Short mmCIF file of C-alpha atoms in Angstrom, two decimals:
data_model
loop_
_atom_site.label_atom_id
_atom_site.label_comp_id
_atom_site.label_asym_id
_atom_site.label_seq_id
_atom_site.Cartn_x
_atom_site.Cartn_y
_atom_site.Cartn_z
CA ILE A 1 154.10 -40.41 131.21
CA LEU A 2 154.75 -37.23 132.74
CA ALA A 3 155.78 -34.05 130.54
CA GLY A 4 155.30 -30.28 130.27
CA ALA A 5 152.88 -28.28 128.67
CA GLY A 6 153.20 -28.12 124.72
CA SER A 7 155.66 -31.24 124.82
CA GLY A 8 153.31 -33.56 122.74
CA LYS A 9 151.75 -35.57 125.27
CA THR A 10 148.64 -36.25 123.45
CA ARG A 11 150.57 -37.01 120.44
CA VAL A 12 152.04 -39.57 122.33
CA LEU A 13 148.59 -41.25 123.22
CA THR A 14 147.30 -41.08 119.65
CA TYR A 15 150.90 -42.85 118.21
CA ARG A 16 150.54 -45.31 121.16
CA VAL A 17 146.99 -46.38 119.86
CA ALA A 18 148.86 -46.45 116.16
CA TYR A 19 151.46 -48.65 117.67
CA LEU A 20 149.06 -51.06 119.46
CA ILE A 21 146.75 -51.49 116.13
CA GLU A 22 149.40 -51.48 113.30
CA GLU A 23 152.50 -53.28 115.07
CA LYS A 24 150.93 -55.40 117.89
CA LYS A 25 147.94 -56.22 116.08
CA VAL A 26 145.43 -55.35 119.06
CA SER A 27 141.81 -54.67 117.81
CA PRO A 28 140.28 -51.16 117.82
CA GLU A 29 137.61 -52.65 119.59
CA GLU A 30 139.75 -53.35 122.72
CA ILE A 31 141.11 -49.77 122.86
CA LEU A 32 139.45 -46.94 124.84
CA LEU A 33 140.65 -43.58 124.82
CA VAL A 34 139.50 -41.09 127.52
CA THR A 35 139.81 -37.30 127.38
CA PHE A 36 137.87 -34.25 128.74
CA THR A 37 136.36 -32.18 126.18
CA ASN A 38 134.64 -33.13 122.80
CA LYS A 39 136.95 -30.95 121.09
CA ALA A 40 140.25 -33.06 122.51
CA ALA A 41 138.26 -36.49 121.48
CA ALA A 42 137.39 -35.14 117.94
CA GLU A 43 141.24 -34.17 117.78
CA MET A 44 142.41 -37.65 118.83
CA LYS A 45 140.33 -39.14 116.23
CA GLN A 46 141.20 -36.99 113.37
CA ARG A 47 144.99 -37.79 113.99
CA LEU A 48 144.12 -41.30 114.20
CA VAL A 49 142.22 -41.36 110.81
CA THR A 50 146.16 -40.66 109.38
CA LEU A 51 147.81 -43.06 111.28
CA VAL A 52 145.41 -46.12 111.45
CA SER A 53 144.24 -47.90 108.13
CA ASN A 54 141.59 -49.89 109.88
CA SER A 55 138.55 -49.31 112.29
CA MET A 56 138.86 -46.53 114.86
CA PRO A 57 139.00 -47.17 118.56
CA LEU A 58 136.39 -45.47 120.77
CA ALA A 59 137.47 -42.11 121.89
CA GLY A 60 135.42 -39.86 123.96
CA THR A 61 135.12 -38.11 127.23
CA PHE A 62 134.36 -39.59 130.66
CA HIS A 63 130.81 -38.25 130.67
CA SER A 64 130.22 -39.51 127.00
CA ILE A 65 131.40 -43.22 127.63
CA CYS A 66 129.58 -43.40 130.82
CA SER A 67 126.64 -42.38 129.29
CA LYS A 68 127.05 -45.08 126.53
CA ILE A 69 127.66 -47.48 129.03
CA LEU A 70 124.58 -46.98 131.00
CA HIS A 71 122.33 -46.68 127.92
CA GLN A 72 123.94 -50.09 126.69
CA GLU A 73 122.88 -51.59 130.06
CA ASN A 74 119.23 -50.23 129.15
CA ILE A 75 119.30 -47.53 132.00
CA ASN A 76 116.87 -44.80 130.33
CA PHE A 77 117.44 -41.29 131.27
CA THR A 78 117.55 -37.51 129.99
CA ILE A 79 120.69 -35.57 130.83
CA TYR A 80 120.44 -32.41 132.50
CA ASP A 81 122.99 -29.68 131.75
CA ASP A 82 124.17 -27.33 134.54
CA ASN A 83 121.29 -25.03 133.30
CA ASP A 84 118.65 -27.62 133.93
CA SER A 85 119.98 -28.58 137.02
CA VAL A 86 120.05 -24.65 138.58
CA ASP A 87 116.56 -24.52 137.22
CA LEU A 88 115.84 -27.64 139.19
CA ILE A 89 117.48 -26.76 142.08
CA LYS A 90 115.63 -23.33 142.38
CA THR A 91 112.42 -25.08 142.06
CA VAL A 92 113.40 -27.44 144.60
CA MET A 93 114.32 -24.80 146.82
CA GLU A 94 111.07 -22.79 146.30
CA LYS A 95 109.29 -25.71 147.55
CA MET A 96 111.64 -26.11 150.47
CA ASP A 97 111.11 -22.57 151.23
CA ILE A 98 114.77 -21.87 151.23
CA SER A 99 115.78 -18.20 149.94
CA THR A 100 117.89 -18.26 146.56
CA LYS A 101 119.59 -15.09 148.06
CA ASN A 102 121.10 -16.51 150.89
CA PHE A 103 121.61 -19.36 149.20
CA ASN A 104 122.78 -19.22 145.38
CA PRO A 105 121.30 -22.01 143.24
CA HIS A 106 124.63 -22.20 141.32
CA ALA A 107 126.76 -22.39 144.52
CA VAL A 108 124.47 -24.87 145.75
CA LEU A 109 125.05 -27.27 142.72
CA VAL A 110 128.71 -26.75 142.81
CA THR A 111 128.44 -28.11 146.23
CA ILE A 112 126.74 -30.90 145.32
CA SER A 113 129.06 -31.65 142.18
CA GLY A 114 131.89 -31.75 144.68
CA ALA A 115 130.18 -34.33 146.74
CA LYS A 116 129.55 -36.45 143.71
CA ASN A 117 133.00 -36.02 142.72
CA GLN A 118 133.94 -37.54 145.63
CA LEU A 119 131.27 -40.48 145.58
CA ILE A 120 129.43 -39.05 148.27
CA SER A 121 125.68 -39.65 147.42
CA ALA A 122 122.74 -37.88 148.92
CA ILE A 123 121.82 -40.04 151.52
CA GLU A 124 125.58 -40.22 152.73
CA TYR A 125 126.44 -36.43 152.44
CA PRO A 126 124.52 -35.25 155.56
CA GLN A 127 127.28 -37.28 157.89
CA TYR A 128 130.03 -35.02 156.18
CA ALA A 129 128.34 -31.96 156.31
CA ARG A 130 129.46 -29.22 158.76
CA GLY A 131 128.08 -25.61 159.51
CA PHE A 132 124.77 -24.21 158.51
CA TRP A 133 125.79 -23.97 154.74
CA GLN A 134 126.43 -27.69 154.05
CA GLU A 135 123.79 -29.10 156.47
CA THR A 136 121.33 -27.02 154.23
CA VAL A 137 122.97 -27.86 150.92
CA SER A 138 122.82 -31.74 152.38
CA GLN A 139 118.71 -31.53 152.52
CA ILE A 140 118.78 -29.50 149.30
CA TYR A 141 120.73 -32.43 147.65
CA LEU A 142 118.41 -35.22 148.96
CA SER A 143 115.47 -33.32 147.40
CA TYR A 144 117.35 -32.51 144.22
CA GLN A 145 118.03 -36.22 143.56
CA LYS A 146 114.52 -37.21 144.47
CA ALA A 147 113.27 -34.55 141.56
CA LEU A 148 115.98 -36.01 138.99
CA LYS A 149 114.69 -39.39 140.01
CA GLU A 150 111.11 -38.45 139.32
CA ALA A 151 112.04 -36.63 135.88
CA ASP A 152 113.93 -39.87 134.97
CA ALA A 153 117.25 -37.71 134.57
CA LEU A 154 120.71 -37.48 135.35
CA ASP A 155 123.34 -34.53 135.79
CA PHE A 156 126.66 -34.76 134.10
CA ASP A 157 128.17 -35.61 137.64
CA ASP A 158 125.36 -38.74 138.12
CA LEU A 159 126.53 -40.14 134.73
CA ILE A 160 129.98 -41.35 136.35
CA MET A 161 128.90 -41.90 139.80
CA GLU A 162 125.87 -44.04 138.50
CA THR A 163 128.57 -45.90 136.27
CA VAL A 164 130.65 -46.68 138.84
CA ARG A 165 127.70 -47.66 141.40
CA LEU A 166 126.60 -50.18 138.79
CA PHE A 167 130.04 -51.43 138.10
CA LYS A 168 130.26 -52.00 142.20
CA LYS A 169 126.69 -53.45 142.67
CA SER A 170 127.20 -55.71 139.41
CA PRO A 171 130.75 -57.35 139.01
CA GLU A 172 129.73 -58.93 135.97
CA ILE A 173 128.87 -55.94 134.03
CA LEU A 174 132.23 -54.43 135.29
CA GLU A 175 133.95 -57.68 133.94
CA LYS A 176 132.15 -57.32 130.48
CA TYR A 177 133.58 -53.59 130.04
CA GLN A 178 137.16 -54.97 131.54
CA ASN A 179 137.15 -57.77 128.46
CA LYS A 180 135.67 -55.21 125.91
CA TRP A 181 138.53 -52.53 126.72
CA ARG A 182 141.78 -54.45 127.41
CA TYR A 183 143.96 -51.32 126.67
CA ILE A 184 142.82 -47.84 128.21
CA LEU A 185 144.72 -44.68 127.67
CA VAL A 186 143.60 -41.17 129.62
CA ASP A 187 144.61 -37.83 128.42
CA GLU A 188 145.41 -35.08 130.93
CA TYR A 189 145.39 -37.32 133.97
CA GLN A 190 146.09 -34.46 136.10
CA ASP A 191 142.63 -33.25 135.90
CA THR A 192 140.76 -36.23 137.09
CA ASN A 193 138.70 -36.16 139.98
CA ASN A 194 138.03 -38.90 142.22
CA ALA A 195 135.30 -40.36 140.70
CA GLN A 196 137.15 -40.20 137.48
CA PHE A 197 139.85 -42.10 139.15
CA GLU A 198 138.16 -44.98 140.62
CA LEU A 199 136.32 -45.47 136.96
CA THR A 200 139.41 -45.85 134.98
CA ARG A 201 140.87 -48.24 138.11
CA MET A 202 137.93 -50.37 137.81
CA LEU A 203 138.08 -50.86 133.99
CA ALA A 204 141.59 -51.32 134.19
CA LYS A 205 142.20 -53.58 137.14
CA LYS A 206 141.58 -56.99 135.48
CA TYR A 207 144.42 -56.51 132.77
CA GLY A 208 146.45 -53.54 133.82
CA ASN A 209 146.84 -52.19 130.27
CA ILE A 210 146.34 -48.63 131.26
CA CYS A 211 148.74 -45.44 130.21
CA VAL A 212 148.04 -42.20 131.29
CA VAL A 213 149.77 -38.94 130.28
CA GLY A 214 149.69 -35.89 132.66
CA ASP A 215 151.50 -32.68 134.16
CA PHE A 216 151.28 -31.61 137.89
CA SER A 217 151.65 -27.78 136.97
CA GLN A 218 149.01 -28.28 134.45
CA SER A 219 145.97 -28.93 136.88
CA ILE A 220 143.14 -26.62 135.89
CA TYR A 221 139.96 -28.18 137.21
CA SER A 222 140.30 -28.19 140.85
CA TRP A 223 137.62 -26.20 141.30
CA ARG A 224 135.32 -29.38 140.01
CA GLY A 225 137.23 -31.69 142.36
CA ALA A 226 140.14 -32.61 140.04
CA ASP A 227 143.13 -33.94 142.08
CA TYR A 228 146.33 -33.99 140.67
CA ARG A 229 147.66 -36.46 143.49
CA ASN A 230 145.73 -39.03 141.50
CA LEU A 231 149.32 -39.08 139.43
CA LEU A 232 150.85 -40.23 142.77
CA LYS A 233 147.85 -42.46 143.41
CA PHE A 234 148.32 -43.96 140.16
CA LYS A 235 151.87 -45.46 141.13
CA THR A 236 150.27 -47.16 143.94
CA GLU A 237 147.35 -48.59 142.30
CA PHE A 238 149.19 -49.43 139.19
CA SER A 239 152.32 -50.89 141.03
CA LYS A 240 154.02 -52.52 137.83
CA GLY A 241 153.46 -49.05 136.04
CA LYS A 242 156.62 -47.54 134.20
#
């Protein structure tokens, strides 16, 4: 569903959920609502309370849903926020004797985050690195991931990347969640990055019941890998879409 700002795209999603539950008698447990912020997820839940008489579907951010999946599959970890990640990168750089003046730790994290949003692992990244900056970051990326592993931690980008990796490695686990969430609805689809696109593609592939809303002109997260072209790729990936 493509529509402009303020036209009620999120409202359409919540009414579609209500329609599926009340009119089509779809079980709420079979519906997954995905959005970008906890605030948006809370607003959706609030709207649904007034529309749906029985239990609620799962509504959450990409990160919270992936965290839930990983925990349910008995993968234990601590989540590092951006501050934790920057601190760890500083520590790693000190050990590697790389100057934080020449390489700003936050800028290093942004570069690593960009790689993860493209599903490029620390082992794969060196082959894509071009120039002194990226080549140095590729070495920091390797040490950073090793340090995260030693701390039993995942950063925000790892949550999605590790879930995609788990699904690719274990098709039976992917199928379990495909059967669990037969109806998938995604808000602000123009703000998805490659990792998020791949996650929704994998989950929806079996049944093809996916509904996304978006607006080409509203893409605001390009700095963290969001790609409005995912709206175009959607047509190819789900050719039966309307």
